[in-house]
Amino acid sequence: ILDLQPDSPELPTGLDPVRRISDIHGADGLRPELDRLLQEICQFSRKKSEASREHYKSQANSQLSSRIRQYIQDHAADLNLNISSIADEFRFSPTYVSRVFRENQDQGLLDYINTVRINRAKTSLKNRELTLQEVARANGFQDANAFIRVFKKVQGVTPGKYRDILD
């Protein structure tokens, strides 16, 4: 199960089983040394297993986070896109989805949704024929007030001021 060769780079210091057993003089010392050695091997094995489990979990969470990002990109204009709908799509709790996303993206899930929507809305704002309400609805916001509030939070200016800057 474990490759416990004395020169193994993963072998903890002092866990050279062949040397330790061969250094024992007499049968009385063999049993306690074998018990200690077995305990150390079990502990080493547990640590390796935990590290492997954590690595797998980290990879899985990273992949989930990437899939969530793509889902948001694909559904940003959906008025019903929110943390709960994303959690439902991926069959996890909203809390779990939010935590995994933040841990892997260094940004909260709702902030990411809003950033994607606002970046798309900036393109829509170039078309002066569209009202703010139309821009808002086309980019996933329920109404112009919510759009203006989020736009100002993300960009630092209102959508109207942003349009003026474009000119």
mmCIF file of C-alpha atoms in Angstrom:
data_model
loop_
_atom_site.group_PDB
_atom_site.id
_atom_site.type_symbol
_atom_site.label_atom_id
_atom_site.label_comp_id
_atom_site.label_asym_id
_atom_site.label_seq_id
_atom_site.Cartn_x
_atom_site.Cartn_y
_atom_site.Cartn_z
ATOM 1 C CA ILE A 1 0.000 0.000 0.000
ATOM 2 C CA LEU A 2 2.722 2.444 0.995
ATOM 3 C CA ASP A 3 6.066 2.660 -0.714
ATOM 4 C CA LEU A 4 8.268 2.791 2.387
ATOM 5 C CA GLN A 5 11.667 2.577 0.793
ATOM 6 C CA PRO A 6 14.382 4.159 2.966
ATOM 7 C CA ASP A 7 15.275 6.648 0.233
ATOM 8 C CA SER A 8 11.650 7.640 -0.487
ATOM 9 C CA PRO A 9 11.383 11.459 -0.543
ATOM 10 C CA GLU A 10 7.970 11.245 1.154
ATOM 11 C CA LEU A 11 9.221 9.121 4.030
ATOM 12 C CA PRO A 12 9.296 11.058 7.306
ATOM 13 C CA THR A 13 12.674 11.508 8.951
ATOM 14 C CA GLY A 14 13.591 8.538 11.129
ATOM 15 C CA LEU A 15 11.063 6.156 9.582
ATOM 16 C CA ASP A 16 13.560 3.818 7.946
ATOM 17 C CA PRO A 17 11.869 0.563 9.010
ATOM 18 C CA VAL A 18 14.653 -1.766 7.887
ATOM 19 C CA ARG A 19 17.355 0.144 9.777
ATOM 20 C CA ARG A 20 15.226 0.533 12.889
ATOM 21 C CA ILE A 21 14.376 -3.178 13.079
ATOM 22 C CA SER A 22 17.911 -4.303 12.274
ATOM 23 C CA ASP A 23 19.273 -2.086 15.074
ATOM 24 C CA ILE A 24 17.258 -3.992 17.695
ATOM 25 C CA HIS A 25 19.246 -6.392 19.848
ATOM 26 C CA GLY A 26 17.175 -9.188 21.276
ATOM 27 C CA ALA A 27 13.556 -10.251 20.969
ATOM 28 C CA ASP A 28 12.414 -8.119 23.927
ATOM 29 C CA GLY A 29 12.911 -4.876 22.010
ATOM 30 C CA LEU A 30 11.317 -6.080 18.780
ATOM 31 C CA ARG A 31 7.658 -5.952 19.804
ATOM 32 C CA PRO A 32 7.673 -2.370 21.207
ATOM 33 C CA GLU A 33 9.660 -1.105 18.220
ATOM 34 C CA LEU A 34 7.275 -2.791 15.777
ATOM 35 C CA ASP A 35 4.312 -1.220 17.655
ATOM 36 C CA ARG A 36 5.909 2.259 17.454
ATOM 37 C CA LEU A 37 6.782 1.748 13.820
ATOM 38 C CA LEU A 38 3.256 0.617 12.984
ATOM 39 C CA GLN A 39 1.785 3.659 14.765
ATOM 40 C CA GLU A 40 4.092 5.979 12.838
ATOM 41 C CA ILE A 41 3.218 4.293 9.551
ATOM 42 C CA CYS A 42 -0.506 4.611 10.308
ATOM 43 C CA GLN A 43 -0.110 8.276 11.235
ATOM 44 C CA PHE A 44 1.935 8.905 8.090
ATOM 45 C CA SER A 45 -0.695 7.116 6.004
ATOM 46 C CA ARG A 46 -3.521 9.180 7.566
ATOM 47 C CA LYS A 47 -1.699 12.421 6.829
ATOM 48 C CA LYS A 48 -1.076 11.410 3.218
ATOM 49 C CA SER A 49 -4.720 10.397 2.823
ATOM 50 C CA GLU A 50 -5.943 13.697 4.305
ATOM 51 C CA ALA A 51 -3.598 15.669 2.052
ATOM 52 C CA SER A 52 -4.833 13.746 -0.972
ATOM 53 C CA ARG A 53 -8.464 14.319 0.035
ATOM 54 C CA GLU A 54 -7.828 18.063 0.493
ATOM 55 C CA HIS A 55 -6.101 18.273 -2.893
ATOM 56 C CA TYR A 56 -9.029 16.524 -4.599
ATOM 57 C CA LYS A 57 -11.518 18.775 -2.797
ATOM 58 C CA SER A 58 -9.561 21.863 -3.818
ATOM 59 C CA GLN A 59 -9.511 20.751 -7.454
ATOM 60 C CA ALA A 60 -13.228 19.973 -7.405
ATOM 61 C CA ASN A 61 -14.022 23.368 -5.865
ATOM 62 C CA SER A 62 -11.880 25.136 -8.440
ATOM 63 C CA GLN A 63 -13.703 23.334 -11.243
ATOM 64 C CA LEU A 64 -17.083 24.155 -9.684
ATOM 65 C CA SER A 65 -16.086 27.799 -9.432
ATOM 66 C CA SER A 66 -15.077 27.861 -13.112
ATOM 67 C CA ARG A 67 -18.365 26.238 -14.111
ATOM 68 C CA ILE A 68 -20.267 28.832 -12.069
ATOM 69 C CA ARG A 69 -18.369 31.665 -13.780
ATOM 70 C CA GLN A 70 -19.268 30.237 -17.187
ATOM 71 C CA TYR A 71 -22.892 29.786 -16.148
ATOM 72 C CA ILE A 72 -23.047 33.430 -15.074
ATOM 73 C CA GLN A 73 -21.489 34.544 -18.374
ATOM 74 C CA ASP A 74 -24.104 32.515 -20.250
ATOM 75 C CA HIS A 75 -27.088 33.666 -18.158
ATOM 76 C CA ALA A 76 -26.211 37.205 -17.035
ATOM 77 C CA ALA A 77 -29.222 38.716 -18.793
ATOM 78 C CA ASP A 78 -31.638 36.387 -16.992
ATOM 79 C CA LEU A 79 -33.703 38.439 -14.553
ATOM 80 C CA ASN A 80 -33.944 35.414 -12.257
ATOM 81 C CA LEU A 81 -30.199 34.815 -12.030
ATOM 82 C CA ASN A 82 -29.157 34.951 -8.391
ATOM 83 C CA ILE A 83 -27.231 32.914 -5.850
ATOM 84 C CA SER A 84 -30.184 30.612 -5.167
ATOM 85 C CA SER A 85 -30.836 29.889 -8.836
ATOM 86 C CA ILE A 86 -27.142 29.117 -9.357
ATOM 87 C CA ALA A 87 -27.148 26.838 -6.307
ATOM 88 C CA ASP A 88 -30.220 25.049 -7.674
ATOM 89 C CA GLU A 89 -28.565 24.613 -11.066
ATOM 90 C CA PHE A 90 -25.499 22.979 -9.518
ATOM 91 C CA ARG A 91 -27.457 21.143 -6.803
ATOM 92 C CA PHE A 92 -25.654 22.695 -3.836
ATOM 93 C CA SER A 93 -26.805 25.020 -1.094
ATOM 94 C CA PRO A 94 -26.524 28.774 -1.703
ATOM 95 C CA THR A 95 -24.138 29.037 1.248
ATOM 96 C CA TYR A 96 -21.811 26.373 -0.159
ATOM 97 C CA VAL A 97 -21.833 27.826 -3.677
ATOM 98 C CA SER A 98 -21.076 31.310 -2.319
ATOM 99 C CA ARG A 99 -18.239 30.075 -0.112
ATOM 100 C CA VAL A 100 -16.592 27.976 -2.824
ATOM 101 C CA PHE A 101 -16.836 30.827 -5.315
ATOM 102 C CA ARG A 102 -15.329 33.385 -2.932
ATOM 103 C CA GLU A 103 -12.488 31.037 -1.946
ATOM 104 C CA ASN A 104 -11.563 30.431 -5.583
ATOM 105 C CA GLN A 105 -12.266 33.807 -7.181
ATOM 106 C CA ASP A 106 -11.389 36.333 -4.454
ATOM 107 C CA GLN A 107 -14.736 37.980 -5.165
ATOM 108 C CA GLY A 108 -18.210 37.371 -3.867
ATOM 109 C CA LEU A 109 -20.720 35.660 -6.120
ATOM 110 C CA LEU A 110 -23.225 38.509 -6.156
ATOM 111 C CA ASP A 111 -20.440 41.022 -6.833
ATOM 112 C CA TYR A 112 -19.299 38.900 -9.765
ATOM 113 C CA ILE A 113 -22.835 38.676 -11.179
ATOM 114 C CA ASN A 114 -23.200 42.443 -10.900
ATOM 115 C CA THR A 115 -19.787 43.098 -12.461
ATOM 116 C CA VAL A 116 -20.603 40.900 -15.464
ATOM 117 C CA ARG A 117 -23.976 42.592 -15.899
ATOM 118 C CA ILE A 118 -22.541 46.098 -15.586
ATOM 119 C CA ASN A 119 -19.745 45.373 -18.064
ATOM 120 C CA ARG A 120 -22.358 44.256 -20.567
ATOM 121 C CA ALA A 121 -24.574 47.227 -19.774
ATOM 122 C CA LYS A 122 -21.709 49.606 -20.560
ATOM 123 C CA THR A 123 -21.853 48.363 -24.146
ATOM 124 C CA SER A 124 -25.634 48.821 -24.224
ATOM 125 C CA LEU A 125 -25.313 52.379 -22.904
ATOM 126 C CA LYS A 126 -23.491 53.392 -26.087
ATOM 127 C CA ASN A 127 -26.826 53.087 -27.867
ATOM 128 C CA ARG A 128 -28.541 56.366 -26.919
ATOM 129 C CA GLU A 129 -31.860 55.151 -28.306
ATOM 130 C CA LEU A 130 -32.195 52.719 -25.405
ATOM 131 C CA THR A 131 -33.715 54.013 -22.167
ATOM 132 C CA LEU A 132 -32.102 53.135 -18.854
ATOM 133 C CA GLN A 133 -35.051 50.839 -18.175
ATOM 134 C CA GLU A 134 -34.405 48.978 -21.435
ATOM 135 C CA VAL A 135 -30.675 48.729 -20.725
ATOM 136 C CA ALA A 136 -31.451 47.506 -17.212
ATOM 137 C CA ARG A 137 -33.879 44.790 -18.338
ATOM 138 C CA ALA A 138 -31.605 43.655 -21.202
ATOM 139 C CA ASN A 139 -28.796 43.116 -18.709
ATOM 140 C CA GLY A 140 -30.593 41.227 -15.957
ATOM 141 C CA PHE A 141 -31.867 44.026 -13.706
ATOM 142 C CA GLN A 142 -35.516 44.147 -12.614
ATOM 143 C CA ASP A 143 -35.775 47.915 -12.968
ATOM 144 C CA ALA A 144 -33.824 51.085 -13.680
ATOM 145 C CA ASN A 145 -33.446 51.988 -9.985
ATOM 146 C CA ALA A 146 -31.669 48.728 -9.157
ATOM 147 C CA PHE A 147 -29.525 49.132 -12.264
ATOM 148 C CA ILE A 148 -28.527 52.711 -11.370
ATOM 149 C CA ARG A 149 -27.682 51.722 -7.784
ATOM 150 C CA VAL A 150 -25.511 48.745 -8.832
ATOM 151 C CA PHE A 151 -23.919 50.634 -11.721
ATOM 152 C CA LYS A 152 -22.843 53.446 -9.420
ATOM 153 C CA LYS A 153 -21.496 50.955 -6.863
ATOM 154 C CA VAL A 154 -19.439 49.113 -9.498
ATOM 155 C CA GLN A 155 -18.366 52.041 -11.719
ATOM 156 C CA GLY A 156 -18.393 54.963 -9.297
ATOM 157 C CA VAL A 157 -20.702 57.015 -11.530
ATOM 158 C CA THR A 158 -24.338 56.749 -12.572
ATOM 159 C CA PRO A 159 -25.221 55.288 -15.980
ATOM 160 C CA GLY A 160 -26.319 58.777 -17.117
ATOM 161 C CA LYS A 161 -22.935 60.267 -16.208
ATOM 162 C CA TYR A 162 -21.234 57.316 -17.886
ATOM 163 C CA ARG A 163 -23.164 58.068 -21.094
ATOM 164 C CA ASP A 164 -22.058 61.687 -20.890
ATOM 165 C CA ILE A 165 -18.432 60.581 -20.508
ATOM 166 C CA LEU A 166 -18.774 58.472 -23.665
ATOM 167 C CA ASP A 167 -19.523 61.590 -25.718
#
